[in-house]
mmCIF file of C-alpha atoms in Angstrom:
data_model
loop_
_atom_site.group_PDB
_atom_site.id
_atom_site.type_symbol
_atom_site.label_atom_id
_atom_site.label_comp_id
_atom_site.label_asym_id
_atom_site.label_seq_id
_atom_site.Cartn_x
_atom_site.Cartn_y
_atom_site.Cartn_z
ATOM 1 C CA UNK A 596 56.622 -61.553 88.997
ATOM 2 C CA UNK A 597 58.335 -58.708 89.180
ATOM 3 C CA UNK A 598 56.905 -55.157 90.414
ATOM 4 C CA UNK A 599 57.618 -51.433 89.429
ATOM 5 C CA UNK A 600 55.838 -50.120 92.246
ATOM 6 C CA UNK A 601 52.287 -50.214 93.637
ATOM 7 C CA UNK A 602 49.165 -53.094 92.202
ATOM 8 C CA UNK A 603 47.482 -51.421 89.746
ATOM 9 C CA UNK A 604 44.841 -51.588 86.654
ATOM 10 C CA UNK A 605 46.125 -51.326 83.170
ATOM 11 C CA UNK A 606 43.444 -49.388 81.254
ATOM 12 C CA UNK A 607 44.423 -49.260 77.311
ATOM 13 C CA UNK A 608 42.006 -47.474 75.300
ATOM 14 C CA UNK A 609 41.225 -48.092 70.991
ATOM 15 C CA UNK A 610 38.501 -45.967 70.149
ATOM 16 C CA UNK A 611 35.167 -46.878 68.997
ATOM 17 C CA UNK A 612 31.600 -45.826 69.853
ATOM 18 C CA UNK A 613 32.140 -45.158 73.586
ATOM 19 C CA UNK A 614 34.771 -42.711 72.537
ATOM 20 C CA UNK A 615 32.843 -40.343 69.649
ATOM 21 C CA UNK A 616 31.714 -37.365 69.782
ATOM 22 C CA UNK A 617 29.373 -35.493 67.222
ATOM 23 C CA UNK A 618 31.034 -34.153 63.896
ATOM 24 C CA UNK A 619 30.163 -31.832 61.694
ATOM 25 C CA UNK A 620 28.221 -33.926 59.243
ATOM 26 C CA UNK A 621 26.127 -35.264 61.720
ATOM 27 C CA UNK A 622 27.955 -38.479 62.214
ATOM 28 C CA UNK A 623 30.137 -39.579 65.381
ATOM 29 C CA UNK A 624 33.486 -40.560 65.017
ATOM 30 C CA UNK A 625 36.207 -41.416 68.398
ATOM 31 C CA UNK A 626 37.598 -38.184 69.230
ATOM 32 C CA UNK A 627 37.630 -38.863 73.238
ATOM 33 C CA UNK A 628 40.824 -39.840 74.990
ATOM 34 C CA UNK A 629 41.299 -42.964 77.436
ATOM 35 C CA UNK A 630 41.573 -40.105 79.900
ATOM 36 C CA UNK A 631 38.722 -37.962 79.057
ATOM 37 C CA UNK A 632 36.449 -41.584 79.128
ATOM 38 C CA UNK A 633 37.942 -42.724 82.813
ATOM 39 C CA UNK A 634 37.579 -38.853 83.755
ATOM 40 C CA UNK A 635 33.484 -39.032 83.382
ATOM 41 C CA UNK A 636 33.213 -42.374 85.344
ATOM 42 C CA UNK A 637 31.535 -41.802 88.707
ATOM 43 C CA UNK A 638 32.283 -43.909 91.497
ATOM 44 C CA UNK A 639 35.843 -44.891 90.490
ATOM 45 C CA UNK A 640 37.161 -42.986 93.374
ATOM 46 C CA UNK A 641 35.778 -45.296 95.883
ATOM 47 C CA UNK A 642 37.656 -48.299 94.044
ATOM 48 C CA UNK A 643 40.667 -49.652 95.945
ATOM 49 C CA UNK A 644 43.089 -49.442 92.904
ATOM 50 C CA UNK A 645 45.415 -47.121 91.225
ATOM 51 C CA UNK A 646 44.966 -46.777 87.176
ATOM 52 C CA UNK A 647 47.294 -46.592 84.784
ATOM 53 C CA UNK A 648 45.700 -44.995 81.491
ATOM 54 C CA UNK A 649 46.920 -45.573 77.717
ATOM 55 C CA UNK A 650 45.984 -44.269 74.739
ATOM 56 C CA UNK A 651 46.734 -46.843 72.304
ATOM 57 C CA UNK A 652 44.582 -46.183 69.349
ATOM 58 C CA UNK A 653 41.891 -44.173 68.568
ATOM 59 C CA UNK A 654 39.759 -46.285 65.853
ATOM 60 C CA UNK A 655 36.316 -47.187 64.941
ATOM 61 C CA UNK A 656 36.300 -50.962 66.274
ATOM 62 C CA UNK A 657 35.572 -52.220 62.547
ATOM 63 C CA UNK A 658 39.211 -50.879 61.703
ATOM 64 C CA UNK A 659 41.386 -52.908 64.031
ATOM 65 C CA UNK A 660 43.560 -55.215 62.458
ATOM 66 C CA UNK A 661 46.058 -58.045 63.869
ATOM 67 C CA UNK A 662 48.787 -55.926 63.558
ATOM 68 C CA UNK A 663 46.955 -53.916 66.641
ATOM 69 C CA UNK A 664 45.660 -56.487 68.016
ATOM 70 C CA UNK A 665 49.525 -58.590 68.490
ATOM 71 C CA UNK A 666 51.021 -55.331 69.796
ATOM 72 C CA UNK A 667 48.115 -54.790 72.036
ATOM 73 C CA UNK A 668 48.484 -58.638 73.859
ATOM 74 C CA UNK A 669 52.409 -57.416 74.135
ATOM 75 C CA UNK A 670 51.598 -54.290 75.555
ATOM 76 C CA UNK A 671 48.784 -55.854 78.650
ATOM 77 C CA UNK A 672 51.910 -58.801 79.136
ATOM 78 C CA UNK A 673 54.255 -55.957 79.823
ATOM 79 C CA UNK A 674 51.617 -54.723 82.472
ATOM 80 C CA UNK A 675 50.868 -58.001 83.802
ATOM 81 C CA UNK A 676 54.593 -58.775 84.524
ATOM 82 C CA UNK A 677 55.031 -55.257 85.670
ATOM 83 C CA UNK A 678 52.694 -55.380 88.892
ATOM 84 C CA UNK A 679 49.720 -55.068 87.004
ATOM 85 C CA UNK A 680 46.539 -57.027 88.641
ATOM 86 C CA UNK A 681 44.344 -56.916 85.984
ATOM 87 C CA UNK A 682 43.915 -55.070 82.623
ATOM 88 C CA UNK A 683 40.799 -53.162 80.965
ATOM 89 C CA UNK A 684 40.430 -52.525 76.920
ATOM 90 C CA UNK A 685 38.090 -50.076 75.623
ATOM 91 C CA UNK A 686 37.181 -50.501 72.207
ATOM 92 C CA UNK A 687 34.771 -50.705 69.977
ATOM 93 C CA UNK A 688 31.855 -52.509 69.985
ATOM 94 C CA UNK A 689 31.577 -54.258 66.338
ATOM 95 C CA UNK A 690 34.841 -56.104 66.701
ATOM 96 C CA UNK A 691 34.836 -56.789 70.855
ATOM 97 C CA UNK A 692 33.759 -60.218 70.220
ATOM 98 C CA UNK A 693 36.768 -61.304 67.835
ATOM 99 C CA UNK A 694 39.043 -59.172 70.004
ATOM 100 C CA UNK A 695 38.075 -60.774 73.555
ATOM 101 C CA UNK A 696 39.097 -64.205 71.683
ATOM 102 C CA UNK A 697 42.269 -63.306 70.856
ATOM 103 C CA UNK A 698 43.133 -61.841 73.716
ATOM 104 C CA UNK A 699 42.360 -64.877 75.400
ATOM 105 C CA UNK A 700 44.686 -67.112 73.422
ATOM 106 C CA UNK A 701 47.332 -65.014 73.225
ATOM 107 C CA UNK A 702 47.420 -64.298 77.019
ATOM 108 C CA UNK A 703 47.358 -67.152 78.921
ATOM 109 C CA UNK A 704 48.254 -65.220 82.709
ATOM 110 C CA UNK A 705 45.781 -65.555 85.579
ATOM 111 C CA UNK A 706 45.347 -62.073 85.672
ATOM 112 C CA UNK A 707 41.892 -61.102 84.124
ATOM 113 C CA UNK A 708 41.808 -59.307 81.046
ATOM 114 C CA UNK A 709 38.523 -57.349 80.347
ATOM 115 C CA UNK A 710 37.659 -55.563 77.165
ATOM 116 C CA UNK A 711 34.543 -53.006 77.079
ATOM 117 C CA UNK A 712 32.564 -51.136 75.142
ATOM 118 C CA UNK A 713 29.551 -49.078 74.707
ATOM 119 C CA UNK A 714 26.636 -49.045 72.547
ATOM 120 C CA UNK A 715 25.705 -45.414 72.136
ATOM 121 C CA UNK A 716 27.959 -43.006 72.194
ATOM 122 C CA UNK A 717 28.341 -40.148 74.351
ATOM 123 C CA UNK A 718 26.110 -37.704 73.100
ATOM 124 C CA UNK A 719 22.924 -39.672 73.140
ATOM 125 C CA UNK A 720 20.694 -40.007 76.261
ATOM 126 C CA UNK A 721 21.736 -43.032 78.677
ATOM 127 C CA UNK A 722 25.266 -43.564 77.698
ATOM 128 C CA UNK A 723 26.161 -46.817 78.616
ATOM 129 C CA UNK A 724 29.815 -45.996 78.637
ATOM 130 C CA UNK A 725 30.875 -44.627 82.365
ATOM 131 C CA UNK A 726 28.874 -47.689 83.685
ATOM 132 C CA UNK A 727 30.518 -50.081 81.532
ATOM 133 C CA UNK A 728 33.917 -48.809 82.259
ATOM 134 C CA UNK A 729 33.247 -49.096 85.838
ATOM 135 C CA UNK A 730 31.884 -52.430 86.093
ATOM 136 C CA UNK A 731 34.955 -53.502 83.839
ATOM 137 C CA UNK A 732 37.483 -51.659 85.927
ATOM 138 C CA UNK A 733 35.681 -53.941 88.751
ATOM 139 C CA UNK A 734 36.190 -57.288 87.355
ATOM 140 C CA UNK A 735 39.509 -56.252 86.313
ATOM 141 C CA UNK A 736 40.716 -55.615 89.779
ATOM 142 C CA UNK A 737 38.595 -58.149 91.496
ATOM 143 C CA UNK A 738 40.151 -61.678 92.848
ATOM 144 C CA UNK A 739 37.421 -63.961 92.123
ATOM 145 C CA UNK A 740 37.771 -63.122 88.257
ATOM 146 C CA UNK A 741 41.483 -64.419 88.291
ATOM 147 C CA UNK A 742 41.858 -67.821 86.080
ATOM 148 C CA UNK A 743 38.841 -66.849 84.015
ATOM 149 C CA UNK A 744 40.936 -66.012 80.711
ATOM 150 C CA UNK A 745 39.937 -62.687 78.738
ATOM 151 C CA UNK A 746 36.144 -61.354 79.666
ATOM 152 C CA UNK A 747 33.806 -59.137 78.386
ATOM 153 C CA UNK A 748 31.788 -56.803 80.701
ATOM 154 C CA UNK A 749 28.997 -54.804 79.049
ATOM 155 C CA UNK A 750 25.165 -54.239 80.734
ATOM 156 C CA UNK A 751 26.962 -55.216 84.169
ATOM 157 C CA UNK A 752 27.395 -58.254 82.874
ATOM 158 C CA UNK A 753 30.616 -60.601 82.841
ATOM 159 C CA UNK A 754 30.954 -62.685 79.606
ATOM 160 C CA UNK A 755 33.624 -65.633 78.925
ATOM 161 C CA UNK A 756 35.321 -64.442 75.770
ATOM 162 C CA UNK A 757 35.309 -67.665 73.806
ATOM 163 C CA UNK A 758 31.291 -67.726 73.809
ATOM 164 C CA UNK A 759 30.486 -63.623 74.041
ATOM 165 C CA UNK A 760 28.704 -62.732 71.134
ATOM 166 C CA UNK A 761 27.235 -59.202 69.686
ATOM 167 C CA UNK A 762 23.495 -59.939 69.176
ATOM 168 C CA UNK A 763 21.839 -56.586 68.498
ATOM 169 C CA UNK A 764 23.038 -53.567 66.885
ATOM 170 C CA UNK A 765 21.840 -51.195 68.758
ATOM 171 C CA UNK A 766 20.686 -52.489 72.306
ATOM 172 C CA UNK A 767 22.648 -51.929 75.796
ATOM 173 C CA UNK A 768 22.100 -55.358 76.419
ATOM 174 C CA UNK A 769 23.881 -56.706 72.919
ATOM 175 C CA UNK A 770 26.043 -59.520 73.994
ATOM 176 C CA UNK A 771 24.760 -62.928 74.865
ATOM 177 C CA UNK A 772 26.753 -66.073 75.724
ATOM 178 C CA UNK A 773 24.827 -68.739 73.562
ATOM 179 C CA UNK A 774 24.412 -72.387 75.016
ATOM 180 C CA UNK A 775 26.192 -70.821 78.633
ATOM 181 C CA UNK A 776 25.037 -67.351 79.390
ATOM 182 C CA UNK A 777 27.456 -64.921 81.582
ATOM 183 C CA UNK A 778 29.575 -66.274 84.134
ATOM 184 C CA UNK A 779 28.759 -63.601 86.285
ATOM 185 C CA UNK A 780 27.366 -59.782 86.941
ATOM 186 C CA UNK A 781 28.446 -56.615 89.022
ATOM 187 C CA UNK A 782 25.623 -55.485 90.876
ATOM 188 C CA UNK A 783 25.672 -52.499 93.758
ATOM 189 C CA UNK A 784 29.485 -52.640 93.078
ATOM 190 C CA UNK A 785 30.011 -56.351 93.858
ATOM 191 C CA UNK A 786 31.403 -58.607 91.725
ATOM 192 C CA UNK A 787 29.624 -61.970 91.571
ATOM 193 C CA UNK A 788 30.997 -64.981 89.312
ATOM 194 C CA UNK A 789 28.939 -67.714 90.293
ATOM 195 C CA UNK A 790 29.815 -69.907 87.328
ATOM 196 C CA UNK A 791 33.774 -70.589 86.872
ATOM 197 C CA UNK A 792 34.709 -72.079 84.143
ATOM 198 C CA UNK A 793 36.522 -75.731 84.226
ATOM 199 C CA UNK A 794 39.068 -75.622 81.490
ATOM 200 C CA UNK A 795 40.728 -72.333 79.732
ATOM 201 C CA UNK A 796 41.299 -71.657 76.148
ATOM 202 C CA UNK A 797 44.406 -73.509 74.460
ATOM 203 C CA UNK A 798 47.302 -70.945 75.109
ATOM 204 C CA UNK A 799 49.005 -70.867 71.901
ATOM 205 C CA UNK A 800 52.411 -70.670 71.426
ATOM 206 C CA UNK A 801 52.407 -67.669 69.170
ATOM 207 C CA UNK A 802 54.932 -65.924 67.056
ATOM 208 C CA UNK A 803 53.628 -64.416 64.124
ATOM 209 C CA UNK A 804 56.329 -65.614 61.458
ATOM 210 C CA UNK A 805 54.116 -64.957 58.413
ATOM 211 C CA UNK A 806 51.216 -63.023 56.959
ATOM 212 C CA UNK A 807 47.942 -64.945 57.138
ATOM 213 C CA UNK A 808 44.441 -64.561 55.107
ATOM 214 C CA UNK A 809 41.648 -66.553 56.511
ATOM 215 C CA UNK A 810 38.311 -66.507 53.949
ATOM 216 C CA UNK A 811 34.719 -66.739 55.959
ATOM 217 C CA UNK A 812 32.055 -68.700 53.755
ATOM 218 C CA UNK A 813 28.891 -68.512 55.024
ATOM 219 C CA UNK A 814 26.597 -71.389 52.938
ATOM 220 C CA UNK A 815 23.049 -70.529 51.831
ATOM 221 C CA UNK A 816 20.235 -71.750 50.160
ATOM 222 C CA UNK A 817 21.062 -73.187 46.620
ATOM 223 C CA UNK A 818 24.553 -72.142 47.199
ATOM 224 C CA UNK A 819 27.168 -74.507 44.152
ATOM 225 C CA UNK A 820 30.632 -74.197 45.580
ATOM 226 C CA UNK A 821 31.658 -71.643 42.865
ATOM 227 C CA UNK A 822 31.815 -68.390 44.984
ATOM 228 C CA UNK A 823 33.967 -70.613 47.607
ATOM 229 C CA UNK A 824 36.218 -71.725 44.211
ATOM 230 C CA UNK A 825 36.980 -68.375 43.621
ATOM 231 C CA UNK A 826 37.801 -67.561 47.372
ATOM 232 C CA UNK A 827 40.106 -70.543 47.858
ATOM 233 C CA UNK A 828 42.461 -68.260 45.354
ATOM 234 C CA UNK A 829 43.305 -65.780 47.488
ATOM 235 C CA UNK A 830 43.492 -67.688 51.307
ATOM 236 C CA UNK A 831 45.860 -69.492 52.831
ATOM 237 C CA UNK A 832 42.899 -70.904 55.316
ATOM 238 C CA UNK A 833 39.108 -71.448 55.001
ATOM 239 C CA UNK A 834 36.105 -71.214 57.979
ATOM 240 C CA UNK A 835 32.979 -72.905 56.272
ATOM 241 C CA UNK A 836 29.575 -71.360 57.983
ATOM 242 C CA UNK A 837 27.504 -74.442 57.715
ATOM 243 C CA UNK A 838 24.116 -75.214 58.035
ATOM 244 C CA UNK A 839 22.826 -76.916 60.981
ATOM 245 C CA UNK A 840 24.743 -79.073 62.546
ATOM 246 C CA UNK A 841 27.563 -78.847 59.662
ATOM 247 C CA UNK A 842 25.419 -79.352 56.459
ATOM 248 C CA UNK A 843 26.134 -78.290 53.482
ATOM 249 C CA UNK A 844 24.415 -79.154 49.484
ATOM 250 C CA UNK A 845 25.493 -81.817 47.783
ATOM 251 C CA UNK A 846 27.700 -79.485 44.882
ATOM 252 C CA UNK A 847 29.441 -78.020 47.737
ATOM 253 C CA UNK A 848 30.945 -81.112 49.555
ATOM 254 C CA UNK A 849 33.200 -82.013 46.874
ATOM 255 C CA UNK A 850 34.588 -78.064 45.830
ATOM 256 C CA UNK A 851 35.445 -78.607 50.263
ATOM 257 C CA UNK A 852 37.397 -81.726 49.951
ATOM 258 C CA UNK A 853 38.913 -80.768 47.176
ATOM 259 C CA UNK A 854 40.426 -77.598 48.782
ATOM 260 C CA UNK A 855 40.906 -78.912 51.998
ATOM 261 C CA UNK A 856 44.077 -81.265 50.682
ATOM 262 C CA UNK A 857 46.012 -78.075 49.887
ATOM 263 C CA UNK A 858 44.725 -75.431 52.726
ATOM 264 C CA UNK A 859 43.043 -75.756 55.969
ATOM 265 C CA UNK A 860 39.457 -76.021 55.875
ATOM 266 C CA UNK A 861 37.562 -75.461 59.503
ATOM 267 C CA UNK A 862 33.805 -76.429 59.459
ATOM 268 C CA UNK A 863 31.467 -74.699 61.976
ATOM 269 C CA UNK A 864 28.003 -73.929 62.315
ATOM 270 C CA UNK A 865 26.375 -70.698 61.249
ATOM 271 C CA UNK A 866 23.421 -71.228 63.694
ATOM 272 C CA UNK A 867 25.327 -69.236 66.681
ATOM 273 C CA UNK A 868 25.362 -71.964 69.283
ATOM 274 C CA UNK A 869 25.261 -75.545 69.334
ATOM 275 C CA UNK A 870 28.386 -78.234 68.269
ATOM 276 C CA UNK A 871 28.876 -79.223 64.676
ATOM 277 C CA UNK A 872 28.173 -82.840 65.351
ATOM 278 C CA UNK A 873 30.306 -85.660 64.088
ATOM 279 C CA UNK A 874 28.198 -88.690 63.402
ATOM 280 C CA UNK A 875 24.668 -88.612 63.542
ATOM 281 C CA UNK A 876 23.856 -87.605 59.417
ATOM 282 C CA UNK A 877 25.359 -89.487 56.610
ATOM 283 C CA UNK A 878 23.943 -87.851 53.215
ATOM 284 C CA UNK A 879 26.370 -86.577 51.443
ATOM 285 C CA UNK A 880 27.426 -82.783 52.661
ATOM 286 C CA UNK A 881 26.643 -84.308 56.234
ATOM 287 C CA UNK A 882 28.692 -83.485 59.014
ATOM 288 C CA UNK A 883 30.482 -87.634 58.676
ATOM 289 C CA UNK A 884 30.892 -86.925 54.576
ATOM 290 C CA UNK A 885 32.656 -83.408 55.006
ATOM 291 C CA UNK A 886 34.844 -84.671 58.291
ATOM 292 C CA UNK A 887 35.816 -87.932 56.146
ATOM 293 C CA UNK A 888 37.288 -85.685 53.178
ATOM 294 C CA UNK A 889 39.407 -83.903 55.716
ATOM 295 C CA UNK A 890 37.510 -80.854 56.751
ATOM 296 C CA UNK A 891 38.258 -79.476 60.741
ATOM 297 C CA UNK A 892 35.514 -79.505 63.138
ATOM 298 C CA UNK A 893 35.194 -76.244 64.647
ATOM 299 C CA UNK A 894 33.316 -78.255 67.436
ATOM 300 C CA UNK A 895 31.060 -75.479 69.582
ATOM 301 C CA UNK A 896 33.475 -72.084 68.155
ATOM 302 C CA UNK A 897 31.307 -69.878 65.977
ATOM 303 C CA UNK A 898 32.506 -69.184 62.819
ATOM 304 C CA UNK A 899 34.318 -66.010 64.076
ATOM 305 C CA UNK A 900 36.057 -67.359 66.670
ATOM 306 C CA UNK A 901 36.981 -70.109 64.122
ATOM 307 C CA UNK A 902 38.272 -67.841 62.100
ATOM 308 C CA UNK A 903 40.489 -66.271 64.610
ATOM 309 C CA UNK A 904 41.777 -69.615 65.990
ATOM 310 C CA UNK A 905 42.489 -70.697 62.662
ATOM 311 C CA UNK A 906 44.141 -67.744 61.798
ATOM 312 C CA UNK A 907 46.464 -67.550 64.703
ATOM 313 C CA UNK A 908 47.712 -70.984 63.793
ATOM 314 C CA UNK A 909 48.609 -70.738 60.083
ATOM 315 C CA UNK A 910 50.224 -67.207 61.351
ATOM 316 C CA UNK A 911 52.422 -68.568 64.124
ATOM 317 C CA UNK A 912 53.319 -71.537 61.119
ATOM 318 C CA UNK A 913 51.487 -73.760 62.777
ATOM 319 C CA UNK A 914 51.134 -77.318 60.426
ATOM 320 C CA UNK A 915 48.226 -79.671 59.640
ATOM 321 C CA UNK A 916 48.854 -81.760 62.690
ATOM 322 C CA UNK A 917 49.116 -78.632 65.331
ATOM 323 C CA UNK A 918 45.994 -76.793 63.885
ATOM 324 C CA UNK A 919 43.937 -80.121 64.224
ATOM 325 C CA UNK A 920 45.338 -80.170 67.646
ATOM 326 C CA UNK A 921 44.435 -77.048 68.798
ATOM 327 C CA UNK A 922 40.852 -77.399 67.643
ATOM 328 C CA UNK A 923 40.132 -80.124 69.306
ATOM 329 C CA UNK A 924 41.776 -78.560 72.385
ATOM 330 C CA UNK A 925 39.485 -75.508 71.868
ATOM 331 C CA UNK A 926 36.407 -77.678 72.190
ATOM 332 C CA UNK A 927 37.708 -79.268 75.041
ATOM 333 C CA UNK A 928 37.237 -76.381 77.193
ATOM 334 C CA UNK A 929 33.639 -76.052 77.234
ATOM 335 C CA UNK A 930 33.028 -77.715 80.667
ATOM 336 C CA UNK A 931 31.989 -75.420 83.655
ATOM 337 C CA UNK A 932 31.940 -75.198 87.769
ATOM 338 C CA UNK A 933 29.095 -73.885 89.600
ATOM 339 C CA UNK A 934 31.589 -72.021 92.084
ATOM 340 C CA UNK A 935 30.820 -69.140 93.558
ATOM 341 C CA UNK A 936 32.893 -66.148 93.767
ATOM 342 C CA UNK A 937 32.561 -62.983 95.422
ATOM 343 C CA UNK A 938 33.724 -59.859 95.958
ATOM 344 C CA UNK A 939 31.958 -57.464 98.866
#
């Protein structure tokens, strides 16, 4: 790797909630710079690690797009191969989940990549911002969080981003890791990752050489495949929120198999946590009927993460064969260590 100078701590900063300020119609919207954010952290000065601040966009997390997202991942590689240790993202907190993820695809160093948040902003009482920046700064400059993959650090806690989910819309403690739980936690300035995980998220091999539109069904009750009809029009790709373990009614299973011999067609589970199974029901609109007509098992990625995956591939031209591949790669990776790791 090649070095500029000194280790240091990219810090790239996007907007959102942790960067608004009150307007004149009552509302917040991000008016604060990476600078002015880092500037109110206390306790940063007793950190062994120079930063390196950027402004890179200054949007409400909901308006990120891929375009951001692909020159963002170019912009932390430069840093990493630049004698960066470790790289922080403050963004919003609506879209950190789908962010984190493709991060962690896209950037397949051993340097960790954290991205932070904040849910209230900084003119309400108990700010969770300056803490949250701190403890991410932390993980991002801390050995034992090297080989982890992207991370998300909110409520001093430290979050693998393939399972880091946003579970409340208004509470500190929003984001959960379903079926896992963190990995690890900062605590009196320590960094403690206790749980490491086995295998990391597929790197892909990504180039975007096309524009991509990925649909999101979610199924529900007495749902007939005609909404999904009218979708399939207008995607090149297709994330199915099933029911249960990949369920969905009977009208629906063939309006599925139908569309997935022209387009990909990913099947996951809207339930938040748990694997679409593979061969326990047979009715049709099971998990075996939908799988048989050609659907992809998302195996234990949500639907948003499905979506992301899924939209990577059909982006970076990626065929039948490769997306199936990858899939199954992604839910090969859910194994974990109980290692600990430490940092006094």
């Amino acid at each position: 790797m090649r070095t500029s100078g000194s280790p240091y701590v990219a810090v790239f900063g996007l907007g959102g909630t942790i960067a608004m300020t009150q307007a004149s119609d009552g509302g917040v919207s991000p008016v604060l710079s990476a600078s002015d954010l880092v500037a109110a952290v206390p306790g940063l000065s007793d950190l062994q690690a120079e930063l390196r601040i950027r402004d890179f966009r200054n949007k409400p997390g909901a308006s990120l797009d891929f375009a951001d997202l692909y020159e963002l991942a170019a912009a932390i590689d430069e840093a990493l191969n630049d004698g960066c240790v470790g790289a922080v993202v403050i963004q919003g907190t609506d879209t950190i989940e789908e962010v984190a993820y493709v991060l962690d695809l896209l950037l397949p160093a051993d340097a960790p990549v954290v991205v932070t948040g904040a849910m209230r902003n900084p003119t309400m009482a108990g700010a969770d911002g300056p803490a949250n920046i701190l403890a991410a700064i932390r993980v991002a400059a801390s050995p034992c969080a090297r080989g982890l993959g992207c991370l998300v650090v909110l409520n001093d806690q430290v979050h693998a981003a393939r399972w880091a989910q946003k579970a409340h819309t208004g509470s500190p403690a929003a984001f959960i890791s379903p079926d896992h739980g963190p990995l690890g936690y900062v605590i009196e300035g320590r960094v403690r990752i206790p749980v490491r995980i086995r295998l990391r998220s597929p790197a892909l091999e990504f180039a975007p050489r096309r524009s991509a539109r990925v649909g999101l069904a979610t199924i529900a009750l007495g749902d007939d495949g005609t909404l999904i009809e009218a979708l399939a029009e207008h995607v090149d790709g297709l994330v199915v929120a099933a029911f249960g373990a990949g369920h969905v009614p009977t009208a629906v299973a063939p309006v599925l198999g139908k569309l997935a011999g022209h387009i990909p067609v990913v099947l996951a589970s809207r339930t938040g946590a748990g694997p679409v199974h593979r061969v326990t029901y047979g009715f049709p609109g099971s998990e075996r009927d939908l799988l048989a007509q050609g659907l992809i098992s998302a195996g234990c990625l949500d639907p948003l993460k499905s979506r992301i995956m899924l939209h990577l591939l059909i982006a970076s031209g990626a065929d039948d064969v490769g997306i199936r591949k990858a899939f199954a790669a992604a839910d090969d990776v859910s194994e974990l260590d109980g290692h600990e790791g430490t940092e006094a």
